[in-house]
C-alpha positions as a Python dict, from the first residue, in 0.01 Angstrom:
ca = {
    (1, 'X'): (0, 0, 0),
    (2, 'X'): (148, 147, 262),
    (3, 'X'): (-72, 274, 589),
    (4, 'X'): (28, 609, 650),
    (5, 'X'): (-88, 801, 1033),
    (6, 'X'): (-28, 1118, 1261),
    (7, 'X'): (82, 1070, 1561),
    (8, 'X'): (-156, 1272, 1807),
    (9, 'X'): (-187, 1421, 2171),
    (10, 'X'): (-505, 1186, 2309),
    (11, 'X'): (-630, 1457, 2530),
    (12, 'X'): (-760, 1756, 2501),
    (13, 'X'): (-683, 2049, 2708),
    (14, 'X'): (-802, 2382, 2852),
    (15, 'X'): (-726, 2664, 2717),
    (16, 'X'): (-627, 2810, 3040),
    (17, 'X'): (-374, 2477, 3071),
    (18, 'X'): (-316, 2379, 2794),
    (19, 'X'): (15, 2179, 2842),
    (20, 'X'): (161, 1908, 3036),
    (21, 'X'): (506, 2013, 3062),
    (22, 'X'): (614, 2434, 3111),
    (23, 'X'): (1036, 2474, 3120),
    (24, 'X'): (1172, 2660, 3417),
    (25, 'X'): (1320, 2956, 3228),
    (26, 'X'): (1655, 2957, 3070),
    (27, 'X'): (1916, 3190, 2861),
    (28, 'X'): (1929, 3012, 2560),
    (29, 'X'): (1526, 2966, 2515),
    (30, 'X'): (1465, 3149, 2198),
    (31, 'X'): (1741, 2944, 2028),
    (32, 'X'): (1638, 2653, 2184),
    (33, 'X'): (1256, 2692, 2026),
    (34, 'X'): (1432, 2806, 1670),
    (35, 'X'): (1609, 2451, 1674),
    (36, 'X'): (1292, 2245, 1618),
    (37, 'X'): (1198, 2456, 1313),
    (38, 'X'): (1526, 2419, 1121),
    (39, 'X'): (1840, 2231, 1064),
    (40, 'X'): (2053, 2449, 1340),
    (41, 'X'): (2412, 2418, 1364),
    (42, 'X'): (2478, 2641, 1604),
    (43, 'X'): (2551, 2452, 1901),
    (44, 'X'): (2676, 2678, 2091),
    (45, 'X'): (2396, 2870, 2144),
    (46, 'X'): (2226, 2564, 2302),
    (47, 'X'): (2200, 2481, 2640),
    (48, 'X'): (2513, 2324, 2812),
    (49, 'X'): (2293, 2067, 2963),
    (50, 'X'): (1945, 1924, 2985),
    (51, 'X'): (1647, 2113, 2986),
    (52, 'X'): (1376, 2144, 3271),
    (53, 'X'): (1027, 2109, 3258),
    (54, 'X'): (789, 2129, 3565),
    (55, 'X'): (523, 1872, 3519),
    (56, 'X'): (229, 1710, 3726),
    (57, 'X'): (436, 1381, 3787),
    (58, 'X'): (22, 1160, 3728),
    (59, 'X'): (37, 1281, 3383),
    (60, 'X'): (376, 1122, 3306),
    (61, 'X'): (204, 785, 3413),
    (62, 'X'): (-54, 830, 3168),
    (63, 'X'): (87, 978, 2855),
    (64, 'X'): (446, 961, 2699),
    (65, 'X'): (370, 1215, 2456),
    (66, 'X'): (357, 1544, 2664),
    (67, 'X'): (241, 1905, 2520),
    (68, 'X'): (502, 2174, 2583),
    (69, 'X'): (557, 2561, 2460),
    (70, 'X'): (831, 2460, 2250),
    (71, 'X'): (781, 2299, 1864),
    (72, 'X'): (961, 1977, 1985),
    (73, 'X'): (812, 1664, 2063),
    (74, 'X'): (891, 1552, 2411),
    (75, 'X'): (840, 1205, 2451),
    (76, 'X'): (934, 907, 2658),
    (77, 'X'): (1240, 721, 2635),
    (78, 'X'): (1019, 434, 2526),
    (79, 'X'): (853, 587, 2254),
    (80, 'X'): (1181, 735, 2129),
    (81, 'X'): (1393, 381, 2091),
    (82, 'X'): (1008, 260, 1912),
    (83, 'X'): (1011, 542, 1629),
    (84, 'X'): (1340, 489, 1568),
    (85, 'X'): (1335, 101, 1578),
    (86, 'X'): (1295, 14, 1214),
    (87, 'X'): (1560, 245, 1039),
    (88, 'X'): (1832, 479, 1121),
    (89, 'X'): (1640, 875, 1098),
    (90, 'X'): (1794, 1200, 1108),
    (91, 'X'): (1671, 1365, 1402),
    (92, 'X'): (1770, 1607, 1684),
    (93, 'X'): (1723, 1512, 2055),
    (94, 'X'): (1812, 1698, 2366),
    (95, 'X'): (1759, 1578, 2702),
    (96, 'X'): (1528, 1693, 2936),
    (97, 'X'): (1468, 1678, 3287),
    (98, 'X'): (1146, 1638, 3457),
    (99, 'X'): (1041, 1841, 3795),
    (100, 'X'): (756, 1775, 4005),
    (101, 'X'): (580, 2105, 3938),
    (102, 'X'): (354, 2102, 4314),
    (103, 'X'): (728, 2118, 4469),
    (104, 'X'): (723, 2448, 4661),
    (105, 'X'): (1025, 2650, 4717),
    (106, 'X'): (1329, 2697, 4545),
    (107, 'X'): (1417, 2363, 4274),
    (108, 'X'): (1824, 2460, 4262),
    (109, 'X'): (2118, 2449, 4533),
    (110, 'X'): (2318, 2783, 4541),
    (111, 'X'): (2566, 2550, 4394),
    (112, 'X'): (2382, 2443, 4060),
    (113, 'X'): (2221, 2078, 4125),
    (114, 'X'): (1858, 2036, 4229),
    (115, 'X'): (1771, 2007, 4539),
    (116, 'X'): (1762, 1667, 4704),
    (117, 'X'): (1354, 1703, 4835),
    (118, 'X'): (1284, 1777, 4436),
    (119, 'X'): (1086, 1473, 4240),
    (120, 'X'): (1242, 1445, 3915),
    (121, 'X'): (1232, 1188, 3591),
    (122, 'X'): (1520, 1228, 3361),
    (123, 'X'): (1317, 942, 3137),
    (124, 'X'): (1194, 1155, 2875),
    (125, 'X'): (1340, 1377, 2619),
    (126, 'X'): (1269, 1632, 2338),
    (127, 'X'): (1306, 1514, 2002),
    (128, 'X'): (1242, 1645, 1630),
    (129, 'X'): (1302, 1580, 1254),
    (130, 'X'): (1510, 1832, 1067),
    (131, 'X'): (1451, 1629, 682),
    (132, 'X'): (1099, 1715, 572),
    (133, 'X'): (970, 1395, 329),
    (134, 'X'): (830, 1567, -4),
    (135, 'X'): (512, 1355, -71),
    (136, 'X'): (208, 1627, -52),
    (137, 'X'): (-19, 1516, -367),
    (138, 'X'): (-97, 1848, -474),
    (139, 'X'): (-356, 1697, -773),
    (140, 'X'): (-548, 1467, -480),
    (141, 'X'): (-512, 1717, -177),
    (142, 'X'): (-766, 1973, -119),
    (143, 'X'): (-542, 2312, -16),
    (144, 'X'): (-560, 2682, -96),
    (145, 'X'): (-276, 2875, -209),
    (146, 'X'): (-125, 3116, -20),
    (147, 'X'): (-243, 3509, -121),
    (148, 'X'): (82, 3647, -31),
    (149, 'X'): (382, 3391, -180),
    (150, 'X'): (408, 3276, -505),
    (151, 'X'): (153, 3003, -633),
    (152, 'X'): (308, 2685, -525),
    (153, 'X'): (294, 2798, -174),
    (154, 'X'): (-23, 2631, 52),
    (155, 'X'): (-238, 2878, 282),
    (156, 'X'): (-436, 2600, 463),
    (157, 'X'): (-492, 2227, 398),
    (158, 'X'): (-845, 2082, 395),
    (159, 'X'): (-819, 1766, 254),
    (160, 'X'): (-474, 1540, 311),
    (161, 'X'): (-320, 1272, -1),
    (162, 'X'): (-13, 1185, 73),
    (163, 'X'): (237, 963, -227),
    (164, 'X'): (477, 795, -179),
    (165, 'X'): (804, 757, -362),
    (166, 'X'): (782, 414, -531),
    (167, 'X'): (544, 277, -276),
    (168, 'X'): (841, 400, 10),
    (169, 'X'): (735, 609, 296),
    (170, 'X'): (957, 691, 591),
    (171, 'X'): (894, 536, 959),
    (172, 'X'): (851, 852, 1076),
    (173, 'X'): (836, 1202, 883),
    (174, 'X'): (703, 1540, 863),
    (175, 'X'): (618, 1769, 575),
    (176, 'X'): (741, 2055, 428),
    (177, 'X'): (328, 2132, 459),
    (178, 'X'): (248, 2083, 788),
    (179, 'X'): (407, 1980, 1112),
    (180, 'X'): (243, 1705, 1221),
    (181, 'X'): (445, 1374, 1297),
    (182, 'X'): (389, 1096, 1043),
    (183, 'X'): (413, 747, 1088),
    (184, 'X'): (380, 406, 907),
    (185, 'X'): (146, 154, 1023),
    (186, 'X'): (454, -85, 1088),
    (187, 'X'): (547, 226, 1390),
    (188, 'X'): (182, 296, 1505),
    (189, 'X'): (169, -156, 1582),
    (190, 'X'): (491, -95, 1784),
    (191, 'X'): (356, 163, 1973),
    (192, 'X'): (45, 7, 2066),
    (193, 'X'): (284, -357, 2131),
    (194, 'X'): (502, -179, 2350),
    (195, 'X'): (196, -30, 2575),
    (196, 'X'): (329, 352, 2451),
    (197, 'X'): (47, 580, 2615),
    (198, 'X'): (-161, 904, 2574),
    (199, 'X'): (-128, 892, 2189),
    (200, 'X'): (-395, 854, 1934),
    (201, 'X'): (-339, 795, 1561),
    (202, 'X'): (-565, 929, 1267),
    (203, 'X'): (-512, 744, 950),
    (204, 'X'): (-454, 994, 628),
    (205, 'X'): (-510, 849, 240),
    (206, 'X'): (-230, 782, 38),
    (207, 'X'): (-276, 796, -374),
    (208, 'X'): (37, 592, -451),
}
């Protein structure tokens, strides 16, 4: 049977910090966050290039997994050619750019490109699934329905069963349930082969 994990932040953060990465502010910011959610097509709405996120440049060293405001994943180059090692996935990626956030002054030229003083990484980017894999087992899971949409709909999710389709699972996945990022134990050994840091997994049952 297939071994079936999340993929998890290792560390645990303040409240009053409680991210690694925090984007310098740009126009298209509300569409940006809307594109991890959904299959968006609109493009144009996007930004025209990468985006930029001030981070402590020690954490980068330590995790390639980095917690940010947005609902994408932003993850090292590394980790991104491992998840998508074993089989082509639909997926969205953007590029980001990393920006030493103890810099002090301004991070831009009057003309547009950073300043030449300003650390930066351009080795990580943000990256999300648009296909949600149907294989919540409603009869195995332990969930509550949700009061205000019709029956089928889940509230909260205290017990996790996934199934599989004919003993197939996905690499990687998420659910229509919940947002975490799935992945098979063949993904989680590549990971941990290929040294990929600041992650932790959590293995969840599968019926079938």
């Amino acid at each position: 049977m297939t071994k079936i994990c999340t993929l998890d932040f290792l560390f645990d953060r303040p409240s009053n910090n409680p991210y690694e990465a925090y984007p310098l502010p740009f126009a298209e910011e509300n569409y940006f966050r809307a594109a991890a959610d959904t299959k968006f097509d609109k493009v144009e709405f996007l930004p025209k290039g990468p985006v930029y996120m001030k981070v402590k440049f020690q954490d980068i060293h330590k995790c390639q997994l980095l917690k940010n405001p947005f609902n994408w994943f932003l993850i090292s180059d590394l980790m991104y050619k491992t998840l998508l090692s074993i089989e082509p996935i639909e997926h969205f990626m953007w590029p980001a750019v990393l920006i030493d956030m103890n810099h002090r002054g301004k991070y831009f030229e009057e003309s547009g490109p950073l300043k030449s003083k300003v650390k930066f990484d351009n080795s990580f980017k943000f990256f999300g699934l648009h296909t949600r894999f149907e294989c919540f087992d409603r009869e195995y899971s332990q969930w509550t329905p949700n009061p205000f949409a019709p029956p089928d709909k889940i509230s909260g999710i205290t017990k996790l069963v996934l199934k599989s389709h004919d003993g197939y699972f996905p690499p990687i996945f998420t659910l229509p349930e919940k947002s975490n990022l799935f992945i098979t134990g063949q993904i989680k050994d590549l990971l941990v082969q290929n040294d990929v840091r600041g992650v932790e997994f959590q293995e969840i049952e599968v019926s079938g």
